[in-house]
Short mmCIF file of C-alpha atoms and ligand atoms in Angstrom, two decimals:
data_model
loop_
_atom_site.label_atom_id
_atom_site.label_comp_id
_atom_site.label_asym_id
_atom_site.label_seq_id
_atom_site.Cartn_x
_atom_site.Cartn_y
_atom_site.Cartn_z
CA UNK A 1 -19.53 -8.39 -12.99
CA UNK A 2 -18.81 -4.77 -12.22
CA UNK A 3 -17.40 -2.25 -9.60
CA UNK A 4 -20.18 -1.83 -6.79
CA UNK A 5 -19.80 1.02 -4.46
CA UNK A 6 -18.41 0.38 -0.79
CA UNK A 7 -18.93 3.79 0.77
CA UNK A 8 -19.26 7.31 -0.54
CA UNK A 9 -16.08 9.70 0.24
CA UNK A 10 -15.55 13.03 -0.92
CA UNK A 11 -11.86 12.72 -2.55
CA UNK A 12 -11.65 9.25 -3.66
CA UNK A 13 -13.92 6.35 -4.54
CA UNK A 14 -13.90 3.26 -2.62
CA UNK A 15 -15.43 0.19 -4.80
CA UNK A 16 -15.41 -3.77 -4.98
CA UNK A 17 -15.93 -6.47 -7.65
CA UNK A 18 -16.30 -9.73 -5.45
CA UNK A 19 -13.30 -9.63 -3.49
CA UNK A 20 -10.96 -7.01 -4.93
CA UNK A 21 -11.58 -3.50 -3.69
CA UNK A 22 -10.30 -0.70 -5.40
CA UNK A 23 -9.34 2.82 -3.42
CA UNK A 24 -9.33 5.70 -6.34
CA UNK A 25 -7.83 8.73 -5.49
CA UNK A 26 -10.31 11.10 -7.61
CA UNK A 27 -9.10 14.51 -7.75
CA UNK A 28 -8.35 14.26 -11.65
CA UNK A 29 -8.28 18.12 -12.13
CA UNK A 30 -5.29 18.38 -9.74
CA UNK A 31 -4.06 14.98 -10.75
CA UNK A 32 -4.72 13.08 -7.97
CA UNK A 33 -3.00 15.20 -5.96
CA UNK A 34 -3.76 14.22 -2.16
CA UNK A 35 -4.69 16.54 0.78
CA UNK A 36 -5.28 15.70 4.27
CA UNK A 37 -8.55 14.67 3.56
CA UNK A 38 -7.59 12.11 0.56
CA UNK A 39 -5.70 11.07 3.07
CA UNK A 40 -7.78 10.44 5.60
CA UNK A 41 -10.49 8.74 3.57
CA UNK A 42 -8.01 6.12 2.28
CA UNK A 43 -6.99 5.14 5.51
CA UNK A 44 -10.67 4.06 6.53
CA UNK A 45 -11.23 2.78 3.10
CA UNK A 46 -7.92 0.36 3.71
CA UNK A 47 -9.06 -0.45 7.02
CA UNK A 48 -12.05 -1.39 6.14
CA UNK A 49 -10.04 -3.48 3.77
CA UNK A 50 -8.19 -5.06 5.88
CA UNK A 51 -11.33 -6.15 8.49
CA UNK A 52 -13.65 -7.49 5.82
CA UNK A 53 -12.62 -11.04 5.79
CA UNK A 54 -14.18 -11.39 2.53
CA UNK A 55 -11.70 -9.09 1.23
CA UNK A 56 -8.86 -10.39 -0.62
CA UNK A 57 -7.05 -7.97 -2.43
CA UNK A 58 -6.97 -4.08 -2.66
CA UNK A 59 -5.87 -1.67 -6.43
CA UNK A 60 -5.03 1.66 -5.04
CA UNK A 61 -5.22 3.53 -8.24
CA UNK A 62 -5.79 7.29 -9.56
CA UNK A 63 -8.89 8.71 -11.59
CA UNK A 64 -8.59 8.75 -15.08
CA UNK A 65 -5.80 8.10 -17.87
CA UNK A 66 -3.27 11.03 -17.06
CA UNK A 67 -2.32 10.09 -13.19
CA UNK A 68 -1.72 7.91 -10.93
CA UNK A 69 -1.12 10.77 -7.84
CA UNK A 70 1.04 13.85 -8.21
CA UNK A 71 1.85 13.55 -4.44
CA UNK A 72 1.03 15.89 -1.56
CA UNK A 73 -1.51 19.33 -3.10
CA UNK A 74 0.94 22.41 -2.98
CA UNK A 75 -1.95 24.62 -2.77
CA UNK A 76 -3.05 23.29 0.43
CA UNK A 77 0.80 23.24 1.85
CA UNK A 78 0.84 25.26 5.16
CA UNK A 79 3.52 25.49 8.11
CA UNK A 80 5.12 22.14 8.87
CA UNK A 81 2.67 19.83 6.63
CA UNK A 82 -0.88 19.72 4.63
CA UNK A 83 -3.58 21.41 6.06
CA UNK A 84 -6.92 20.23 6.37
CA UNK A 85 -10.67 21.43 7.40
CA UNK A 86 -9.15 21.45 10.64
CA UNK A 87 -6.22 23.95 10.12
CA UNK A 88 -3.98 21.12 11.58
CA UNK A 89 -1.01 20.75 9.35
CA UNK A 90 -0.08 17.36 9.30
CA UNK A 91 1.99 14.59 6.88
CA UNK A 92 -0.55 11.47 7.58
CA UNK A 93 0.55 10.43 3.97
CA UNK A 94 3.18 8.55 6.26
CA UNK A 95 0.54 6.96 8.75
CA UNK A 96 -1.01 5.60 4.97
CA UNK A 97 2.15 4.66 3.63
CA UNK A 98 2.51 2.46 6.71
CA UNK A 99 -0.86 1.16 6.91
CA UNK A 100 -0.19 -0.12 3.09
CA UNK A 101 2.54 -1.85 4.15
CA UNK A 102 1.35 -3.69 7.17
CA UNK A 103 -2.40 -4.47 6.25
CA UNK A 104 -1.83 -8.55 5.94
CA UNK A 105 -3.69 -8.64 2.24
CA UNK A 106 -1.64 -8.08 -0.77
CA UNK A 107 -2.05 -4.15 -2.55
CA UNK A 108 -1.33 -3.84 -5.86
CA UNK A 109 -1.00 -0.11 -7.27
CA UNK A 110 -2.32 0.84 -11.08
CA UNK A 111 -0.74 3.32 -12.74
CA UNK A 112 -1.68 5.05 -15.55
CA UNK A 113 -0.17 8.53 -15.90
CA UNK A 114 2.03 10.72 -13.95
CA UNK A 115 3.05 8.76 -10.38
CA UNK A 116 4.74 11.83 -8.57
CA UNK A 117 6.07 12.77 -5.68
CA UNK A 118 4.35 11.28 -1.85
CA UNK A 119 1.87 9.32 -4.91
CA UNK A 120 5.20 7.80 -6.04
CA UNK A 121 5.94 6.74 -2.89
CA UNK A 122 2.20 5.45 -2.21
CA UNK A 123 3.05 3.35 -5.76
CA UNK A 124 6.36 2.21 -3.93
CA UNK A 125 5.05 0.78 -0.97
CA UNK A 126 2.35 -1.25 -2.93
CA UNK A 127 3.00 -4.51 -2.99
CA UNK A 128 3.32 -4.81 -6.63
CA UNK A 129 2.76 -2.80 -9.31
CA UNK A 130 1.39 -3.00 -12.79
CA UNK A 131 1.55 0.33 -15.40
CA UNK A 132 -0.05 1.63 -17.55
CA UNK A 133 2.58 2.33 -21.05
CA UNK A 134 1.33 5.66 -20.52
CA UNK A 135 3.12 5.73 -16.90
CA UNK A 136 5.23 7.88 -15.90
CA UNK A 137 7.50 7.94 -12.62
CA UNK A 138 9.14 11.22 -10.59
CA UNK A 139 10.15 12.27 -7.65
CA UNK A 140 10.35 15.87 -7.37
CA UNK A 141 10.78 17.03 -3.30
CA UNK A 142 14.33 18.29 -3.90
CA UNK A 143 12.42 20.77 -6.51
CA UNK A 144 9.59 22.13 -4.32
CA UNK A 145 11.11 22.12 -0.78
CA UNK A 146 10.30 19.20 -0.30
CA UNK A 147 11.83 15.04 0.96
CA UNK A 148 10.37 11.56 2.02
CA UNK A 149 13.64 10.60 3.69
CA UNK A 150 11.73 7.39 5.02
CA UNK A 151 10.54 4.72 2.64
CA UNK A 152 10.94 7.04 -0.12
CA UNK A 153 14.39 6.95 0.02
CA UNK A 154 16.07 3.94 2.16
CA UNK A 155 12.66 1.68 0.86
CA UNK A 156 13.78 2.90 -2.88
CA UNK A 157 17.16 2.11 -2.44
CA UNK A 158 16.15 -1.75 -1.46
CA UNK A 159 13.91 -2.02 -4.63
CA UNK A 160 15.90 -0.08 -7.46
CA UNK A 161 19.50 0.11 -5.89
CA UNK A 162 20.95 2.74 -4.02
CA UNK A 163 23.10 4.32 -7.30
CA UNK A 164 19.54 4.66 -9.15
CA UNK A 165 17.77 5.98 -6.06
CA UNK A 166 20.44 9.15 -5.42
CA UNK A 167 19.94 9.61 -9.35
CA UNK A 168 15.86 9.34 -8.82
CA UNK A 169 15.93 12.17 -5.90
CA UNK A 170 19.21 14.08 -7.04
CA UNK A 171 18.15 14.92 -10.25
CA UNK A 172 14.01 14.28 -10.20
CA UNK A 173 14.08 13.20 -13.63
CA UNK A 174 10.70 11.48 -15.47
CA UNK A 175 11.28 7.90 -16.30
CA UNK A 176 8.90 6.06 -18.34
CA UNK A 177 7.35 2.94 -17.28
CA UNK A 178 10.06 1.05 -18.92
CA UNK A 179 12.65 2.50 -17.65
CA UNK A 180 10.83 1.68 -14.14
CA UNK A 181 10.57 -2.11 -15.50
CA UNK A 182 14.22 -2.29 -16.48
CA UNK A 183 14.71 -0.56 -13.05
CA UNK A 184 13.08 -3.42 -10.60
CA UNK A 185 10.85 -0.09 -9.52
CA UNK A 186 7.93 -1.93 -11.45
CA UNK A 187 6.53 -5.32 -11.99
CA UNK A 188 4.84 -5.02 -15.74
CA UNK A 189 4.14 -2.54 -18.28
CA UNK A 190 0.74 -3.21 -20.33
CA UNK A 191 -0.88 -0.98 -22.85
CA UNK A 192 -2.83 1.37 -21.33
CA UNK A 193 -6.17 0.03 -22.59
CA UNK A 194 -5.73 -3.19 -20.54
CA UNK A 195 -4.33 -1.73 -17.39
CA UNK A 196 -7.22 -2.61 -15.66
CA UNK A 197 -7.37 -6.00 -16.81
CA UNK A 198 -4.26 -6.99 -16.26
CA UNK A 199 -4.51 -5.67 -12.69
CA UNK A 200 -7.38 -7.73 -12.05
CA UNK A 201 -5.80 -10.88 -13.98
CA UNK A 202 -3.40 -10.73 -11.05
CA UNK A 203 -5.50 -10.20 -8.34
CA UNK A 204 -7.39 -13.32 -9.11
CA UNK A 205 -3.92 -15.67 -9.44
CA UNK A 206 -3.23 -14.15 -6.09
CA UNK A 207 -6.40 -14.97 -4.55
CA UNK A 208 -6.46 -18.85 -5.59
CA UNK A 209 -3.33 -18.93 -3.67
CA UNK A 210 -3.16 -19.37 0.31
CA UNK A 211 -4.07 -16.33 2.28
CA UNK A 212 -1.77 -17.24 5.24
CA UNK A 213 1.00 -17.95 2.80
CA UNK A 214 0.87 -14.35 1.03
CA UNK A 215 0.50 -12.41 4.86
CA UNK A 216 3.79 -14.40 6.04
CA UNK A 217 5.37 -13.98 2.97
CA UNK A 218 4.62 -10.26 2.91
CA UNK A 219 5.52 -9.83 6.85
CA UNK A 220 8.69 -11.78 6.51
CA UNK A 221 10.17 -9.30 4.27
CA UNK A 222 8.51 -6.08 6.01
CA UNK A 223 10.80 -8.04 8.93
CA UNK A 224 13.69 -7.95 6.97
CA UNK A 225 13.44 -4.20 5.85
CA UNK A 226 11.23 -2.48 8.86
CA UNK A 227 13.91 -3.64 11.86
CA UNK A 228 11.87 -4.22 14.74
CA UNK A 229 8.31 -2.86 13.59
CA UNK A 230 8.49 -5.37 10.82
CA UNK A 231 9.13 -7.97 12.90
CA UNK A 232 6.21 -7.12 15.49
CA UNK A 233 4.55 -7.91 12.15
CA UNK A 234 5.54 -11.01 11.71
CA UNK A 235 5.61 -11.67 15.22
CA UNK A 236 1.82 -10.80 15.70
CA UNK A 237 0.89 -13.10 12.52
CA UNK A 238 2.45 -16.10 14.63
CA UNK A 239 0.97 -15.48 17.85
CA UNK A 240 -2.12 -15.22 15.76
CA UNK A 241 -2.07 -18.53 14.32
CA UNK A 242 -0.65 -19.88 17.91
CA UNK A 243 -3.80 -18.35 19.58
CA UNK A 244 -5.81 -20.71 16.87
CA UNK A 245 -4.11 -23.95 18.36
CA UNK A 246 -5.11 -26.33 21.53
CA UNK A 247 -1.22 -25.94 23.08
CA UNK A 248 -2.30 -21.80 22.79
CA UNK A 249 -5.61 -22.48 24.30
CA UNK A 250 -4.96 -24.75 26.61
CA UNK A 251 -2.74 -21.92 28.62
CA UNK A 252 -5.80 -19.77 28.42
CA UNK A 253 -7.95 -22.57 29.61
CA UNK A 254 -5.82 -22.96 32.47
CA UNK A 255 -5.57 -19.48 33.90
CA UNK A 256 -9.27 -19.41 33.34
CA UNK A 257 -9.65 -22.43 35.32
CA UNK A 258 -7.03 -21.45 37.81
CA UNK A 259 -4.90 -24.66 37.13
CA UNK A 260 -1.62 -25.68 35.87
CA UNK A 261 -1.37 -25.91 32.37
CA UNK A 262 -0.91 -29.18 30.81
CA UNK A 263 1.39 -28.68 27.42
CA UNK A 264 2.73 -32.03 27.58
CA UNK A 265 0.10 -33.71 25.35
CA UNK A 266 1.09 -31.13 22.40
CA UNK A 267 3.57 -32.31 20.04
CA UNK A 268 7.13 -30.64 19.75
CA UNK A 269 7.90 -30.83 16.12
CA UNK A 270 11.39 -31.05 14.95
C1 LIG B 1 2.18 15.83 -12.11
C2 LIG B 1 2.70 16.77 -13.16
C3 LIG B 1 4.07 16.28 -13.71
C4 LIG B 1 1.66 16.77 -14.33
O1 LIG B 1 2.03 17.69 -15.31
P1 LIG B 1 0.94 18.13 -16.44
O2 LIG B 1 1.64 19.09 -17.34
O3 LIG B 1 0.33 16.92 -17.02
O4 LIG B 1 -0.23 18.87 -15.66
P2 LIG B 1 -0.22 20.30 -14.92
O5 LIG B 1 -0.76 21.31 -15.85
O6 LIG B 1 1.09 20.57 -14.31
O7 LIG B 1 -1.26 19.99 -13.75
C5 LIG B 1 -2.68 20.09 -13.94
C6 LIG B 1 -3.26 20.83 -12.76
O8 LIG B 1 -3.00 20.07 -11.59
C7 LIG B 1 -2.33 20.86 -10.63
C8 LIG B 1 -1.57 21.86 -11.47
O9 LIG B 1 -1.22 22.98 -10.69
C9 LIG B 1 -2.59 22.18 -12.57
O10 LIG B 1 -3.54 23.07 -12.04
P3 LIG B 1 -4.15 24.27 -12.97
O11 LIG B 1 -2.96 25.03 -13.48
O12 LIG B 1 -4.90 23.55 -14.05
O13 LIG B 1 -5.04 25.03 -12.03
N1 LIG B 1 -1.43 20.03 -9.85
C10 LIG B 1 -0.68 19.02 -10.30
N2 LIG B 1 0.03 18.47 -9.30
C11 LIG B 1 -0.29 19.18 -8.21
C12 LIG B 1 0.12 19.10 -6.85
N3 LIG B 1 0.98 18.15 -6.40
N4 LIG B 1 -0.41 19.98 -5.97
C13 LIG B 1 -1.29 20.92 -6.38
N5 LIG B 1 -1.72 21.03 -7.65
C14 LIG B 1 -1.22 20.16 -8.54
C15 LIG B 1 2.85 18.21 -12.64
O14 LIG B 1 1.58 18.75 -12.40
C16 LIG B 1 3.68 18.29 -11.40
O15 LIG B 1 4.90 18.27 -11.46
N6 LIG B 1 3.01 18.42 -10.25
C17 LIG B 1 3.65 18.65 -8.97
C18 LIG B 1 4.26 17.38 -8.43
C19 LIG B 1 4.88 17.63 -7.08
O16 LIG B 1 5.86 18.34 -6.97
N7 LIG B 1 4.28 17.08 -6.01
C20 LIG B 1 4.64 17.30 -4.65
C21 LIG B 1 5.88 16.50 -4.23
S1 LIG B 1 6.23 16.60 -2.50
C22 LIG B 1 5.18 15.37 -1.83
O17 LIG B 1 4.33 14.89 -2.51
C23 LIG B 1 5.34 14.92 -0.41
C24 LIG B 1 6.57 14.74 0.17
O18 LIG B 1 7.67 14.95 -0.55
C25 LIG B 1 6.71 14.35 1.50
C26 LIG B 1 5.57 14.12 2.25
C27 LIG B 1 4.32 14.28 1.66
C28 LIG B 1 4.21 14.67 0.33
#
C-alpha cells in the first residue's frame, strides 16, 4: 500500500494510506516554514480529518530530511502577524494549534530535521511524537522579536518541567532529539531511515485500540490542562455518547411528542 492523494493544496500535501492521513507542510526551500496560507490549508486538511469517520489517525510532518517546520516565514512577517494574499496580518498558527489539540483522533508529529519556532510548538501540541535521529528542537522567539506565551510556554512547562522550559525560551538553544527524549519533550528517537515506519508502526497499535477510549483519554487531560475549554471537551464527548442512549432519547422523544418524559425505566448505575 502507498500514500494516495486526498486533495491538492498549494503549501502542503494532504495524503492517506487506509486510515492514516498525513498533512506535509511542503515548503522545503524555506524549511517548512509556514505562512498564512500553510496555515490555512492545514486547518481544512485536519478538518477534513476529523469528519471522515474512516479516519483514524493523522502524521503532521515536514517535506524532506532537513525539517520538520522552522515556524512562522519572517519574510512574510508584517504589522501585528503573517500576512497573507489578503494583506490581513493574522497569527491563525494558534486557531491550528488548537484545532490539533481538540480534533477527538490521536496526531502524531514526525520529525526529521530542524522543529523551530511556532513548528516546534505545532510538534508540541501533537499528541505524540516520534523523531527522526536527525531531529533537532529550538525555540527561537526571544531572538527574532518574537513569543508563543500560550501553549508554547505554560503547555511546555507541563511536558518538560518548568526549569527546562525557562532554559528552552531563555536561552533558544538546539537540543538534539535525545536530549528531547531524556527531556519528556519526545516520545522516541529512530534512525532517520525508519522515521516513517516507525510512525506508521504506531499508528496502527493505536488504531486496533478503542476509538472512544483514545478521544476520552485525550479530552480528559486537555480537561486537566485547558481549564474550562478542555473540559467543554470532555463535556461535549459525554453528551455525545448520552445523545446515543434511550434515557437521552427518550427526553427528545418526549418534547417531540409533547409528553412527560418517562426516565424511570433507565437504570441508575452505581
Ligand atoms: C531552521 C534553521 C535553524 C535552519 O538552519 P539551516 O542553516 O539548515 O538553513 P538556513 O540556511 O538558515 O535556511 C534555508 C532557507 O530557509 C529560510 C532561510 O532564510 C534560507 O533561505 P535562503 O537564504 O536560502 O533564501 N528560512 C528558514 N527558516 C525560515 C523562516 N522561519 N522564515 C523565513 N525563511 C526561513 C534556520 O533557518 C532558522 O533559524 N530559521 C528561523 C527560525 C525562526 O526563527 N522561526 C520563527 C520563530 S517565531 C514563530 O515561529 C512564531 C511565534 O513565535 C509565535 C507565533 C507564530 C509564529
Amino acid at each position: 500500500s502507498e500514500w494516495k492523494n486526498i486533495k491538492d493544496y498549494s503549501e502542503i500535501i494532504f495524503e492517506r494510506m487506509g486510515k492514516i492521513a498525513k498533512i506535509t507542510i511542503n515548503r522545503p526551500e524555506k524549511r517548512n516554514a509556514f505562512t498564512p496560507v500553510t496555515v490555512q490549508e492545514m486547518i481544512e486538511a485536519f478538518n477534513i480529518c476529523r469528519d471522515d469517520a474512516t479516519i483514524g489517525a493523522i502524521i503532521l510532518t515536514g517535506q524532506g530530511d532537513l525539517a520538520f517546520c522552522s515556524g512562522g516565514d519572517q519574510s512574510v512577517r508584517g504589522n501585528g502577524g503573517y500576512v497573507g494574499p489578503d494583506h490581513i496580518a493574522r497569527l491563525n498558527v494558534l486557531d491550528l494549534q488548537h484545532l490539533i489539540r481538540i480534533i477527538p483522533k490521536p496526531v502524531i508529529a514526525m520529525v526529521r530535521g530542524w522543529s523551530v519556532g511556532g513548528g516546534n510548538i505545532l510538534q508540541l501540541v501533537c499528541d505524540l511524537t516520534i523523531a527522526a535521529d536527525n531531529a533537532q528542537f529550538m525555540q527561537t522567539g526571544p531572538k527574532v522579536g518574537s513569543f508563543d506565551a500560550g501553549y508554547g510556554s505554560a503547555y511546555l512547562a507541563r511536558v518538560i518541567g518548568h526549569k527546562r522550559a525557562k532554559e528552552v525560551w531563555f536561552l533558544c538553544k538546539p537540543y538534539t532529539a535525545d536530549e528531547a527524549f531524556q527531556m519528556g519533550w519526545i516520545n522516541k528517537v529512530v534512525p532517520l531511515a525508519d522515521v516513517e515506519k516507525e510512525t506508521i508502526e504506531w499508528c496502527n497499535e493505536i488504531l486496533k485500540k478503542s476509538p472512544t477510549a483514545i478521544r476520552f483519554i485525550k479530552a480528559a487531560m486537555n480537561a486537566d490542562t485547558d481549564g474550562v475549554a478542555g473540559l467543554q471537551q470532555l463535556a461535549g464527548d459525554s453528551t455525545m455518547l448520552y445523545y446515543t442512549t434511550d434515557e437521552g432519547k427518550e427526553g427528545r422523544d418526549a418534547f417531540l411528542e409533547k409528553r412527560d418524559p418517562d426516565f424511570d425505566k433507565y437504570p441508575k448505575f452505581p
